[in-house]
Structure formats: structure tokens, C-alpha cells
Coordinates of C-alpha atoms and ligand atoms in Angstrom, one line a residue:
X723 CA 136.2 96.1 115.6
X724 CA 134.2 94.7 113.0
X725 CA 131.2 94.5 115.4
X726 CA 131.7 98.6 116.2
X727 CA 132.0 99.5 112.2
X728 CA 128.4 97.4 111.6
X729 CA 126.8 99.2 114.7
X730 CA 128.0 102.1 113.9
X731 CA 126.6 101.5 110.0
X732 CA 123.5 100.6 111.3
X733 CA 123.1 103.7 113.5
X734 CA 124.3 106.3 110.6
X735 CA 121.8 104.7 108.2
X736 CA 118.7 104.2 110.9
X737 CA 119.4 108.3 111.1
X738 CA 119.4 108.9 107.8
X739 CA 115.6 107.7 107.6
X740 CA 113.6 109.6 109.6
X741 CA 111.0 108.1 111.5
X742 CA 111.8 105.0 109.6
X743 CA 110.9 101.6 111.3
X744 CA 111.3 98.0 111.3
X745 CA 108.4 95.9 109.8
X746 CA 106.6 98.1 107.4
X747 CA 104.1 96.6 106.0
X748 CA 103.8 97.1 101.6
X749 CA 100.3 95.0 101.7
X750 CA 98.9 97.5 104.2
X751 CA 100.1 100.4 102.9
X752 CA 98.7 98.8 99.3
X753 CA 95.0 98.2 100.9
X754 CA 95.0 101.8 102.1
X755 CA 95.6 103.0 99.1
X756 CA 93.2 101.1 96.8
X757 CA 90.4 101.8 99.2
X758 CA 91.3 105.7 99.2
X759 CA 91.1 105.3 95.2
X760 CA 88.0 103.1 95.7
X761 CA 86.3 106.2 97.7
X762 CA 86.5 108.3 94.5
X763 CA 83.9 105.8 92.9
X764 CA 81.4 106.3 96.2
X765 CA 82.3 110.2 96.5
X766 CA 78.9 111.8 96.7
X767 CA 79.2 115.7 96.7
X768 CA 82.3 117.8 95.3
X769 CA 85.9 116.3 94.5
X770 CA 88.0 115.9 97.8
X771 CA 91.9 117.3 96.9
X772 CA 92.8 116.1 100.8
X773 CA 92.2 112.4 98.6
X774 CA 94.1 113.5 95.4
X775 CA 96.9 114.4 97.4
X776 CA 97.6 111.6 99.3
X777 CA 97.1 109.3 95.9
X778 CA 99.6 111.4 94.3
X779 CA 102.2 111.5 97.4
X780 CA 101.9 107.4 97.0
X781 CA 104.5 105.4 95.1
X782 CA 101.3 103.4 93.3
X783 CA 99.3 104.9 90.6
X784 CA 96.2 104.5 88.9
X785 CA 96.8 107.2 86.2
X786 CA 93.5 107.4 84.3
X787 CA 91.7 107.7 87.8
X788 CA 93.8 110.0 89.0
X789 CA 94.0 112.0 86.0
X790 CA 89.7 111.9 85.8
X791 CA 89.7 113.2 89.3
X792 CA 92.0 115.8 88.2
X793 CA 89.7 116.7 86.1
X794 CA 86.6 116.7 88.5
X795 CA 88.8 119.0 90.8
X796 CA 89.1 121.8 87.7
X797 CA 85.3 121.7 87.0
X798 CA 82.8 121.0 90.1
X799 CA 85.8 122.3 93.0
X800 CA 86.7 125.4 91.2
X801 CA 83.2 125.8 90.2
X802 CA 82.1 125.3 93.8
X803 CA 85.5 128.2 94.9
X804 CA 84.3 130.4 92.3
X805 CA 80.9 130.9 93.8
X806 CA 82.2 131.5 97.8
X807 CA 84.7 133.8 96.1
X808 CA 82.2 135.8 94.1
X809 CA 80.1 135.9 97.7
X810 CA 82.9 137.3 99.4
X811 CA 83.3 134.0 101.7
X812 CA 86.4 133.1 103.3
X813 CA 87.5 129.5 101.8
X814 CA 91.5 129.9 102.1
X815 CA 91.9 126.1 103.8
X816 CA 89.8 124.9 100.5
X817 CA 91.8 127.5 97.8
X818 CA 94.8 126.0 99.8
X819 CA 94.0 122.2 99.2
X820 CA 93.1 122.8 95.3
X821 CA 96.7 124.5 94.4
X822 CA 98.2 121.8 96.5
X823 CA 96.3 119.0 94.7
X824 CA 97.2 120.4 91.4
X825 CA 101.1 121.1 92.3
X826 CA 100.6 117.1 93.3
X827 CA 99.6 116.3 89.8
X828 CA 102.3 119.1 88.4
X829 CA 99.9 120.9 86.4
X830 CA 100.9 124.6 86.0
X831 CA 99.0 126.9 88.6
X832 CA 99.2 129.8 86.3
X833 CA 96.8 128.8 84.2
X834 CA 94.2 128.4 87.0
X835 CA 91.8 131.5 87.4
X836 CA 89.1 132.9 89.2
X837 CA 87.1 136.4 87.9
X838 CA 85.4 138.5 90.4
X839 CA 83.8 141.9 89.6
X840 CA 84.6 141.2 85.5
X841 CA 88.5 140.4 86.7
X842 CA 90.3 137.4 86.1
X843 CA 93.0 136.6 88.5
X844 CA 95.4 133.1 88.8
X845 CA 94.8 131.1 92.1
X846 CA 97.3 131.9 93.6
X847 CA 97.1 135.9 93.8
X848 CA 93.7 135.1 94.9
X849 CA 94.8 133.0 97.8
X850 CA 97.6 135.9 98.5
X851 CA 94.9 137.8 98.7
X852 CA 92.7 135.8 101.4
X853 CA 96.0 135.1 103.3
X854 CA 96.1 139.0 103.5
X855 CA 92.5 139.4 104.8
X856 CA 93.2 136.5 107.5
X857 CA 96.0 138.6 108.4
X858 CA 94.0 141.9 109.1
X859 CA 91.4 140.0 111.1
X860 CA 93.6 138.1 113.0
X861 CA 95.0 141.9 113.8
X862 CA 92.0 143.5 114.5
X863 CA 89.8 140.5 116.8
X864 CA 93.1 138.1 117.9
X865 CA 91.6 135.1 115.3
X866 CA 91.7 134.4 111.3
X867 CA 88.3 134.8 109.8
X868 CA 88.5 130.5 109.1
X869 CA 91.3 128.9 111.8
X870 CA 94.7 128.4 112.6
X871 CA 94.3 125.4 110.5
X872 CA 93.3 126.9 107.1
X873 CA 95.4 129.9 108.0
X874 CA 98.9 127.1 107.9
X875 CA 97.2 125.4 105.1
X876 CA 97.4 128.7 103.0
X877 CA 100.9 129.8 104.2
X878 CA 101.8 125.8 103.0
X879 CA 100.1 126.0 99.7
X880 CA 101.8 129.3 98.8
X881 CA 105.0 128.1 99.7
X882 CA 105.2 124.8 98.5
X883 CA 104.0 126.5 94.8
X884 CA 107.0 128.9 94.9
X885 CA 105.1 132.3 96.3
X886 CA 106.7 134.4 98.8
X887 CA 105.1 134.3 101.7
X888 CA 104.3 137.9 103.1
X889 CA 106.5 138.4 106.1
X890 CA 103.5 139.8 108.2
X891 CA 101.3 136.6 107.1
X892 CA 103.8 134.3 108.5
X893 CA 104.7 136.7 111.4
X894 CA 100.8 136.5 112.9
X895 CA 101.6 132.3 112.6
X896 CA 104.9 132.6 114.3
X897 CA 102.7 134.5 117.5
X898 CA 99.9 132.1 117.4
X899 CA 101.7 129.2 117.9
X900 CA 103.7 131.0 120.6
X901 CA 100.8 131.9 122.5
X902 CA 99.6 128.4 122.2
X903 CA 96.1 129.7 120.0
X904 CA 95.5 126.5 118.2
X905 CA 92.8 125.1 119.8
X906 CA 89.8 122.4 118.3
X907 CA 87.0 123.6 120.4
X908 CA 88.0 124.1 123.9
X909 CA 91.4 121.5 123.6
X910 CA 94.6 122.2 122.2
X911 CA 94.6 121.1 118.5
X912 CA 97.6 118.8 117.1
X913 CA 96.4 119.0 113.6
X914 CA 96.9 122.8 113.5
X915 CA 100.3 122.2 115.5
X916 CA 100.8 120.1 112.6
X917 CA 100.0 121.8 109.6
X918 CA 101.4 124.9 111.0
X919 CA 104.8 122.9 111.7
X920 CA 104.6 122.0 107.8
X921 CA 103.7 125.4 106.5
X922 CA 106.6 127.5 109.0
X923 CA 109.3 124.9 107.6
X924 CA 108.9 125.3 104.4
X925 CA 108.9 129.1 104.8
X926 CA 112.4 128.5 107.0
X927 CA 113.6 126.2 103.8
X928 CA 112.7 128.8 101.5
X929 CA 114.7 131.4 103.1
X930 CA 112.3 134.4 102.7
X931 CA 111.4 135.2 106.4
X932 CA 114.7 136.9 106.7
X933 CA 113.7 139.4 109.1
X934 CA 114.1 137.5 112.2
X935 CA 115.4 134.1 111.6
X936 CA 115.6 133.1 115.5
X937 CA 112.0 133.9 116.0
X938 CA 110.9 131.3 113.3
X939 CA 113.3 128.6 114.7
X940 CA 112.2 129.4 118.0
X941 CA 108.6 129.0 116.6
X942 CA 109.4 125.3 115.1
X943 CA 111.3 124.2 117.8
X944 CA 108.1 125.3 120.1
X945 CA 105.9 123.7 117.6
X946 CA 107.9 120.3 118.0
X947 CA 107.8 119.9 121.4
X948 CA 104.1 120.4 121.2
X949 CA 103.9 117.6 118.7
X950 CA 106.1 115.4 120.8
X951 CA 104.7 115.8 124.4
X952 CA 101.0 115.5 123.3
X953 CA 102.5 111.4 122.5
X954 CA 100.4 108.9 124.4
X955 CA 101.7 106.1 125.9
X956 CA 100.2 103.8 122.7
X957 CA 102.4 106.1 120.0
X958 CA 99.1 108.3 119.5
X959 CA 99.6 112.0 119.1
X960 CA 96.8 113.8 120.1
X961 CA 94.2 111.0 119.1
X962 CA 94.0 108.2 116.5
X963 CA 93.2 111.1 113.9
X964 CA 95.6 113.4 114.3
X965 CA 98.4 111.3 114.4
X966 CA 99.1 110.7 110.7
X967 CA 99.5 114.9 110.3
X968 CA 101.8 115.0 113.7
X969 CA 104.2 112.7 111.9
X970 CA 103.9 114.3 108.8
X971 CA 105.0 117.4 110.8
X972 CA 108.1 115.7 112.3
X973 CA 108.8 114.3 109.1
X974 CA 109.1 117.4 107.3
X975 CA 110.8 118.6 110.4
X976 CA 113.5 116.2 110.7
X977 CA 112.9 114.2 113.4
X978 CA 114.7 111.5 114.3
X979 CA 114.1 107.6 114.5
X980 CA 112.9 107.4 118.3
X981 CA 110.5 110.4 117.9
X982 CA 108.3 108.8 115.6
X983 CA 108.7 104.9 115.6
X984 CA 106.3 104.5 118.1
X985 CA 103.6 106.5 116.1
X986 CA 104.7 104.3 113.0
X987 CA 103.2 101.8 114.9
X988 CA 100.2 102.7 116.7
X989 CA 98.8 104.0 113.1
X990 CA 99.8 100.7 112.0
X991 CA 97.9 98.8 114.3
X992 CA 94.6 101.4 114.1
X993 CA 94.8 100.9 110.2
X994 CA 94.7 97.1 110.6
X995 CA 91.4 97.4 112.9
X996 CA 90.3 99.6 111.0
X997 CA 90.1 102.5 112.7
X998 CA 90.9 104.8 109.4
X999 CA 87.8 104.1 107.3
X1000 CA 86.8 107.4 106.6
X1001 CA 88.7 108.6 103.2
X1002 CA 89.5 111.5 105.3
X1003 CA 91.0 109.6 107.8
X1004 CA 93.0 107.3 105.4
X1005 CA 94.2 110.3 103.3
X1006 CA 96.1 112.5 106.4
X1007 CA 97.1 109.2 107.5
X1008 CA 98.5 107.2 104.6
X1009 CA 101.2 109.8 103.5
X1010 CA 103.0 109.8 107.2
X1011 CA 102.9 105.6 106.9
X1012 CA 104.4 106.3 103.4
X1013 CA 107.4 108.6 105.4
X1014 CA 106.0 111.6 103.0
X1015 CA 104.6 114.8 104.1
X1016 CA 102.8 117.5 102.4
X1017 CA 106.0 119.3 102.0
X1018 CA 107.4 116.3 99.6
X1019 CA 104.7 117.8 97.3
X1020 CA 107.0 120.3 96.4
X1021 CA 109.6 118.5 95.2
X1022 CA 107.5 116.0 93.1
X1023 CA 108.3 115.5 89.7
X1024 CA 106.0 113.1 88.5
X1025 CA 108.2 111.5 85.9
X1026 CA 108.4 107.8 85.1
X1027 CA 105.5 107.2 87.1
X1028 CA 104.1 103.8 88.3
X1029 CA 100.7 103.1 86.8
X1030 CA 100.0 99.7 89.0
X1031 CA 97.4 100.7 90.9
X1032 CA 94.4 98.1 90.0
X1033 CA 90.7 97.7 91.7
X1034 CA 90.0 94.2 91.8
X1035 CA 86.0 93.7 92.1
X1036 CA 84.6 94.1 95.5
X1037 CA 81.7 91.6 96.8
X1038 CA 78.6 94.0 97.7
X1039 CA 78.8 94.7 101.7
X1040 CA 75.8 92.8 103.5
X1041 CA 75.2 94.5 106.2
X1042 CA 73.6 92.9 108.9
X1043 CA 71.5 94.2 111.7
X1044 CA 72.4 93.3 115.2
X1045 CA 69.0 91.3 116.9
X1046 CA 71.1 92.8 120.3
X1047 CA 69.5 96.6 120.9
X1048 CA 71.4 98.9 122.9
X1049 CA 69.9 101.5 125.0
X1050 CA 71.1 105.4 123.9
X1051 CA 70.3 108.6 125.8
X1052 CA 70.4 111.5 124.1
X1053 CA 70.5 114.7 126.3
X1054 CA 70.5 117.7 124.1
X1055 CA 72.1 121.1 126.0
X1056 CA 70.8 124.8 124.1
X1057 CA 72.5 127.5 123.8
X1058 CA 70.5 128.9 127.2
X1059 CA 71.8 126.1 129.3
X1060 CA 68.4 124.2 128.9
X1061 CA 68.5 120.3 128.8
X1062 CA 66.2 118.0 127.5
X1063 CA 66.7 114.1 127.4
X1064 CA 65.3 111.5 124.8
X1065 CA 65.8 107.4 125.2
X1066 CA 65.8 105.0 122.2
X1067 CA 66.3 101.6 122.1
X1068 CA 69.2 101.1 118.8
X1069 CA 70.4 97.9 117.0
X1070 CA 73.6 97.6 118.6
X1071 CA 76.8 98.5 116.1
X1072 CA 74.3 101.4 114.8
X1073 CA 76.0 104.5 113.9
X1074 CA 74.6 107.9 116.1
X1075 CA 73.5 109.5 113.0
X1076 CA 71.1 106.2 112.7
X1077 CA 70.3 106.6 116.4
X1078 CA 69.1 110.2 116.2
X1079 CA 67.1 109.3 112.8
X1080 CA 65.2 106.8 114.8
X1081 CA 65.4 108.8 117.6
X1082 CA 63.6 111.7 115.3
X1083 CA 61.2 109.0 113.7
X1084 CA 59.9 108.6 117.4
X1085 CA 58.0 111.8 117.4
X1086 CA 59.2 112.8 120.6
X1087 CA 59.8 116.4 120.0
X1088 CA 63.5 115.6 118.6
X1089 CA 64.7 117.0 115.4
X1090 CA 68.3 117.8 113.9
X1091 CA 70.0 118.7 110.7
X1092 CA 73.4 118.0 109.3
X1093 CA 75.4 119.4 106.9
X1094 CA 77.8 117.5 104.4
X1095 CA 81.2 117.9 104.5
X1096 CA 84.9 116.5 103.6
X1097 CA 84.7 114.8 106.8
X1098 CA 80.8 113.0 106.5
X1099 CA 77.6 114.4 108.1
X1100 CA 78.0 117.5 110.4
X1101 CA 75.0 118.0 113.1
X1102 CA 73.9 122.0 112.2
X1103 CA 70.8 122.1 114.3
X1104 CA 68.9 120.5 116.9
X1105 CA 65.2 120.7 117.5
X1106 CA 65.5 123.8 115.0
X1107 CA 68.2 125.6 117.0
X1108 CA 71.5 126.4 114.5
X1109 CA 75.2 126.2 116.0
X1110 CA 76.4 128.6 113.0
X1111 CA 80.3 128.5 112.4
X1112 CA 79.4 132.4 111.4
X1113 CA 78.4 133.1 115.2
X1114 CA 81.7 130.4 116.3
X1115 CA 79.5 128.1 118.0
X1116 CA 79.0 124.0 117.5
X1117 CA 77.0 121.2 118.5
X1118 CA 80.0 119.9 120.9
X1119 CA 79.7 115.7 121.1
X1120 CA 80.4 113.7 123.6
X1121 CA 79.4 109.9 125.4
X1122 CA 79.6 109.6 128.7
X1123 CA 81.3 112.8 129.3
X1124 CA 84.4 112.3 127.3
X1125 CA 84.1 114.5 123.9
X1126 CA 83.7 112.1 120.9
X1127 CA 86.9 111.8 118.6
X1128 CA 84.7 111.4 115.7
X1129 CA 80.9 112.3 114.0
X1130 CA 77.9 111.3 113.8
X1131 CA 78.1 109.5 110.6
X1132 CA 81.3 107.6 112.2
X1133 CA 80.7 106.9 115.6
X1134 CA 79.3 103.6 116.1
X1135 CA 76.7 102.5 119.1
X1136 CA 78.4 99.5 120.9
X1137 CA 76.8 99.7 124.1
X1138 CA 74.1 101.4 126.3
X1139 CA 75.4 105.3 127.0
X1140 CA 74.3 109.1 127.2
X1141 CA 75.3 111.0 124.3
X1142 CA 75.1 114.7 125.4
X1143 CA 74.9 116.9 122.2
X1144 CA 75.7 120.8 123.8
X1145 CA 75.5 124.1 121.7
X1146 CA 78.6 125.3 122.6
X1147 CA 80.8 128.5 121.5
X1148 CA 84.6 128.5 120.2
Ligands
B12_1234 C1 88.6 123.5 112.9 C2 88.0 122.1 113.2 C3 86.7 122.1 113.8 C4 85.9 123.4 114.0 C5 85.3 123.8 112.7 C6 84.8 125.3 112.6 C7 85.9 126.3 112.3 N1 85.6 127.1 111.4 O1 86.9 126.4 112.9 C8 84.9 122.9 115.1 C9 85.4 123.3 116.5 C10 83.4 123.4 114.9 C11 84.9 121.4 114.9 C12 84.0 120.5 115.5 C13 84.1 119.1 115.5 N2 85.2 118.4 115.2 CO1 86.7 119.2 114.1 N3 88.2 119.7 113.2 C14 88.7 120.9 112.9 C15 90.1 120.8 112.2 C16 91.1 121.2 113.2 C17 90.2 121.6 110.9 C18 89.1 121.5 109.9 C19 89.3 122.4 108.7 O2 89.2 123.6 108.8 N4 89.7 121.8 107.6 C20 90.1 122.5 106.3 C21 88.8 122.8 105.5 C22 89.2 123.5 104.2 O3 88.2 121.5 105.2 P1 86.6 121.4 105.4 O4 86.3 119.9 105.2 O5 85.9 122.3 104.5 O6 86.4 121.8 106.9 C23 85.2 121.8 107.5 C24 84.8 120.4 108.1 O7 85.9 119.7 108.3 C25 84.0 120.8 109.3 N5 84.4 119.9 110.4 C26 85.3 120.2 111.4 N6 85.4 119.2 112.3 C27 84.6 118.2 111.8 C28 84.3 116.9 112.3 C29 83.4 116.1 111.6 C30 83.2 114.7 112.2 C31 82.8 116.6 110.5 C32 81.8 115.7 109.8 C33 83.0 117.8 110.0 C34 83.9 118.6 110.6 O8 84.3 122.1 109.7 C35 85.4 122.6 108.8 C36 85.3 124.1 108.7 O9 84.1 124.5 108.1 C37 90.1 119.3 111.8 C38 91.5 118.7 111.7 C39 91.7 117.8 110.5 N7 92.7 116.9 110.6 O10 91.1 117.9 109.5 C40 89.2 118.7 113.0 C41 88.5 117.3 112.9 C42 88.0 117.2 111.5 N8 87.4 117.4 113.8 C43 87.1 116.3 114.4 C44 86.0 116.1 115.4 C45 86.0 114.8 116.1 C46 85.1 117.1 115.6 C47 83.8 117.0 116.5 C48 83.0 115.7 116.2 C49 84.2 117.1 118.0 C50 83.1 116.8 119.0 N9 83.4 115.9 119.9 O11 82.1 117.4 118.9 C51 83.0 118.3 116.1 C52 81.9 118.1 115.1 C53 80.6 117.9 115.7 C54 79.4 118.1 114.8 N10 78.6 119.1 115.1 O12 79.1 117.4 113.9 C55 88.1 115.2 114.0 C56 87.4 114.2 113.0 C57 87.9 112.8 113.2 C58 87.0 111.8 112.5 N11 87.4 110.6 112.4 O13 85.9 112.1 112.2 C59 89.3 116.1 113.4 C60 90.1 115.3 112.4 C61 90.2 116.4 114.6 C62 90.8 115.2 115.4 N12 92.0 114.9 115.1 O14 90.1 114.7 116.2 N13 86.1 121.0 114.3

């Protein structure tokens, strides 16, 4: 008897933690975190609010960093918004990831404004407005003017701040995820799955899509089963990198214990090889190892906070150059279908952005461009030929034939193979 009242004990509190698992590991999570607040020091370009969010959904706290990156975000990120806004460019996904880094920090949203044509609006009714213009261009051509992505990560940011979200907005969400429209070049995309799980719950929590309640359960239900049956048999969903959002989905979802536990793990075991170096990487994946998810940010208080959080001094990385040289093909497919193929010999452990600079060094005929972003370099052009976003086409990756789950900047050279680069529409 006493035996059935411990199971049963053990079983009602396992439930009651979602996701939760045995053998977490403080020391782990700890590293994480000092290296995501150790990438604020190394940050070259604008103020990343992906990396402010995830230190403020942690339990550990540097304050006075924090709070100076706070700061950075008000100045050089809303300088940087105010300039696409005031060129009519669509940025909701990085409007979206500002208000959410500042709810993180509580600071009052109100107070945040933009001024186009001599007007000065708060944030907010400027990201209601974008959401609206996704809207009619998703109506009139079948897609957002950004992606499915940004589209959820403004539905999210509205919601999480308190804003109703327009029925129609989340209506046109509700039908893309039904007619399975989040896609990441030509596969199906778990992030968006993921952020668009996050943004539809808490529009279901806040009880304002009132119209047709079954259609938005139907919606999450259909977004959860996505989520669960792109699981691979190591506890990856999708791949290494979209795994930290998928359980950040389920999280905020409900899931139970068995859904997620094996994902627990997996992005343990990645984050101890190190497989989440890039801040990026670290800062979609540490809130999901931490059981938060972007959702928790409403709820946040930010009383009686911890203020721990210490950078012990870091020896200076020698980096050594392999005597070992690997041989790299690069085949580069245009736009027309026309194929060219270059071969350089590359220290082996090289990244492929240090491969095509040699490669380019070579005076062969090879040239490329990248463009910075959040995520590291992006490749723009090749041999002078642009895969503009603005005409949805890309410089697809891959080795071997299998599409690269990372870029250039990121993917290391371990061994001799064909990297085919291939301007390719979305
Ligand atoms: C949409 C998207 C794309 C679109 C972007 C265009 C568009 N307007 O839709 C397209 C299809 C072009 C794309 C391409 C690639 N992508 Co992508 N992409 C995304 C996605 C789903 C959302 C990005 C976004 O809008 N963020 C919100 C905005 C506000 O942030 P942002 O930083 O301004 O976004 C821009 C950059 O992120 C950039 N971008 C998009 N993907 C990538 C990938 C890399 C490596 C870099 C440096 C930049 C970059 O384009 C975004 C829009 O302008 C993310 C998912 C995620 N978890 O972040 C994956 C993601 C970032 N992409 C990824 C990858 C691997 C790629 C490719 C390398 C795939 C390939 N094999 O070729 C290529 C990039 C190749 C190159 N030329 O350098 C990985 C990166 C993982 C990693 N460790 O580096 C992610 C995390 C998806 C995943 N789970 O695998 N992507």
C-alpha cells in the first residue's frame, strides 16, 4: 500500500513538471550562461535581444551587464529599427525581439517610440501596424512580406506585452500552419512550428480569439504533432538547432514528461560537445534546458533578483593550425543552372568561410560576399551574382549532397568533400 501511495506520488509530481528530467546538470546550464554573457563582450555589430532574452529567462544574473546591454538595445537597436522603419522595410521579427527583450527586463513599452513622417508612435502600435501589412500580403500573394517565423514572433511579442491580437492577424497563422506553409527553404521548418506554437498559445491563454475557439485548438494540437513527429531517434527535433525552440514550444504547450525527456537529453549531450557555440545557438537553446519558454517572459516579474552571475578571466584561445590539409571542392550552381568547380587544399578543422577566402586568394575566378547577421556571416553573392532575399532566392549549402545545418562562419572542414553552393529560390 505504501509502495502504490509513493508511486503514485512520484507519478503526480513527475506530471506536474513538464518535460522535467532526471540528472539536470546546474554546472552546464551555469557554463552556458556565462559564455552567452561572455558573447556580449565579443558582439561586433548591433545588440542581439535573442541574447538579452535568454539571460533574463535565466535564474543567474549579472545585473550591471545586463542592464548596459539594456541600454545598447535602446540606442544602436532602435536606432538601427528606426532607420528600416523610416525606409518603409519590413523588420516585424526584429520590432518583435526588441519589445520582448525589454518586457524581459520589465521596462515599460510605452515609453518606447518610433516617428515616421514628423509622428511619434510607441512600439507597439508600430508593430500592430507591420503585423497588419503582413496580414494583407499574406492575402494578396499566399506569404508574409518577412516569414512565418517573424510573422509568430510578432503575434508572440504583441501578446506576451498585453496587446490584442487582431483576429484576422492570428486567423492567416491559424491557416498557414494548417496548410503546412512553414517551410526553411525547400524543408518543413520546426523553428517556425515552434515559435508559431508559442505565439497561438498565448493568444488561446489570453482568451481574445473568441471567434472560433475549435479552429485555434485544432491549430495547436496540429502544431504539436508536428513538433512531436519531426523527433529523431537521438531526442533531436528537426536538427541540433531547432530543438531548443521545439521544447520551448511543448513547454509552453503543456506537454508531458515522455514528450520532451528525450530532447532534454540530446541538447544536453550537444551542449557538452559543444555543438551550441554560436550565442545564437546557446540563446534558443538555453531557455528550453532551463524548462522556460518565451512565453514565461510574460509573467516575469523581475523582483528579488539574483545578481551571481561572475566572468572569471578567460586564458586567450591559441589557435592552432592543423599541419593535416584537407582537400575541398567547391562547385558553385547559378541561378541559370550553370556549374563551375574550384579545388583547394585547406588546413583541416578550417571553417568554409576560411576555405572560400583561400579559395578566393587563389585567383581562380572565385569570388563571394557575405553579409553579417544575428546568426554569423551570410554568403550574399558568388562570383558577383546576388541571391537577394528581396527576389526570395539564397545561396542554398550543402556537402556532399546533404544541405548544411549551419554557415559558413560555423561549419568546420574535417575531411576532404564537395561543397556545392546553388542560387536557389524560396
Ligand atoms: C527564415 C530562415 C531562413 C531564410 C531567410 C530569408 C527569409 N526572409 O525568409 C533562408 C531560407 C534564406 C535561410 C537560409 C539559410 N539558413 Co536559415 N533560418 C531561417 C529561420 C527559420 C528564421 C530566421 C529569421 O527570420 N529570424 C528572425 C529575424 C528577426 O532575425 P535575423 O537574424 O534578422 O534573421 C535573418 C538571419 O537569421 C538570416 N539567416 C537565416 N538563416 C540563416 C543561417 C545562417 C547560418 C546565417 C548566418 C544567417 C541566416 O536571414 C534572416 C532573415 O533576413 C531560422 C530559425 C531560427 N531558429 O533562427 C533558420 C536558421 C537560422 N537557418 C539555418 C541555416 C542552417 C540556414 C542555411 C545555412 C541553410 C543551408 N543549408 O543553406 C542558409 C544560409 C546560407 C547562406 N547563404 O549563408 C539554421 C542556422 C543554424 C546554425 N547553427 O547556424 C537555422 C537556426 C535553422 C535550423 N534550425 O537549422 N534561412
Amino acid at each position: 500500500m505504501l509502495l502504490l501511495v509513493t508511486i503514485t506520488g512520484l507519478l503526480a509530481s513527475a506530471s506536474s513538471r513538464p518535460c522535467d528530467t532526471q540528472g539536470s546538470n546546474p554546472e552546464l546550464f551555469l557554463s552556458l550562461n556565462k559564455n552567452l554573457l561572455r558573447s556580449l563582450e565579443s558582439q561586433e555589430g548591433l545588440p542581439n535581444p535573442s541574447i538579452h532574452l535568454a539571460l533574463r529567462l535565466s535564474p543567474h544574473h549579472n545585473q550591471a551587464k545586463e542592464t548596459d546591454h539594456l541600454n545598447r538595445l535602446k540606442n544602436e537597436l532602435h536606432d538601427n529599427i528606426q532607420t528600416s522603419l523610416t525606409h518603409s522595410q519590413a523588420v516585424s521579427g526584429l520590432m518583435a525581439l526588441y519589445a520582448l527583450a525589454l518586457k524581459s527586463s520589465c521596462y515599460d513599452l510605452n515609453t518606447i517610440t518610433f516617428i515616421i513622417n514628423d509622428k511619434s508612435e510607441t512600439l507597439l502600435t508600430h508593430l500592430k501596424r507591420q503585423m497588419e501589412q503582413e496580414k494583407d500580403h499574406i492575402a494578396f500573394s499566399h506569404r508574409p512580406l518577412t516569414n512565418y517565423y517573424q510573422y509568430s514572433l510578432g503575434v508572440l511579442a504583441l501578446c506576451v506585452s498585453g496587446i490584442r491580437v487582431n483576429n484576422h492577424v492570428s486567423h492567416k497563422l491559424i491557416k498557414a500552419a494548417e496548410n503546412e506553409q512553414f517551410k526553411h527553404g525547400e524543408t518543413q521548418s520546426v523553428d517556425t512550428y515552434a515559435m508559431a506554437g508559442m505565439a497561438l498559445q498565448c493568444v488561446k491563454d489570453s482568451g481574445s480569439y473568441a471567434h472560433n475557439a475549435a479552429e485555434l485548438d485544432t491549430a495547436l494540437s496540429q502544431i504539436k504533432q508536428k513538433i512531436l513527429a519531426s523527433r529523431r531517434a537521438d531526442g533531436h527535433i528537426g536538427n541540433e538547432f531547432s530543438t531548443g525552440l521545439a521544447v520551448q514550444a511543448l513547454l509552453a504547450m503543456g506537454s508531458e514528461v515522455g514528450e520532451c525527456a528525450a530532447s532534454m537529453n540530446a541538447m544536453r549531450t550537444a551542449a557538452r560537445s559543444n555543438t551550441y557555440h554560436n550565442p545564437m545557438a546557446i540563446s534558443q537553446t538555453l531557455p528550453a534546458l532551463q524548462r522556460k519558454s518565451y512565453l514565461s517572459i510574460k509573467t516575469l516579474e523581475c523582483l528579488n533578483e539574483d545578481d551571481t552571475l561572475v566572468l572569471e578571466p578567460v586564458d586567450p584561445v591559441v589557435v592552432l593550425t592543423s599541419d593535416t590539409k584537407v582537400m575541398v571542392t567547391v562547385e558553385v550552381v547559378t541561378a541559370s543552372g550553370a556549374a563551375a568547380a574550384y579545388s583547394v587544399d585547406v588546413p583541416k578543422g578550417s571553417s568554409l568561410l576560411e576555405a572560400l577566402e583561400l579559395l578566393e586568394r587563389r585567383d581562380v575566378g572565385f569570388t563571394f560576399q557575405k553579409e553579417s547577421s544575428q546568426w554569423g556571416p551570410f554568403l550574399s553573392a558568388i562570383n558577383g551574382e546576388q541571391a537577394r532575399q528581396s527576389d526570395r532566392r539564397y545561396w542554398l549549402l550543402s556537402s556532399d549532397g546533404t544541405a548544411l545545418t549551419q554557415g559558413v562562419g560555423d561549419f568546420k572542414i574535417d575531411f576532404a568533400q564537395k561543397i556545392t553552393i546553388k542560387n536557389t529560390s524560396y
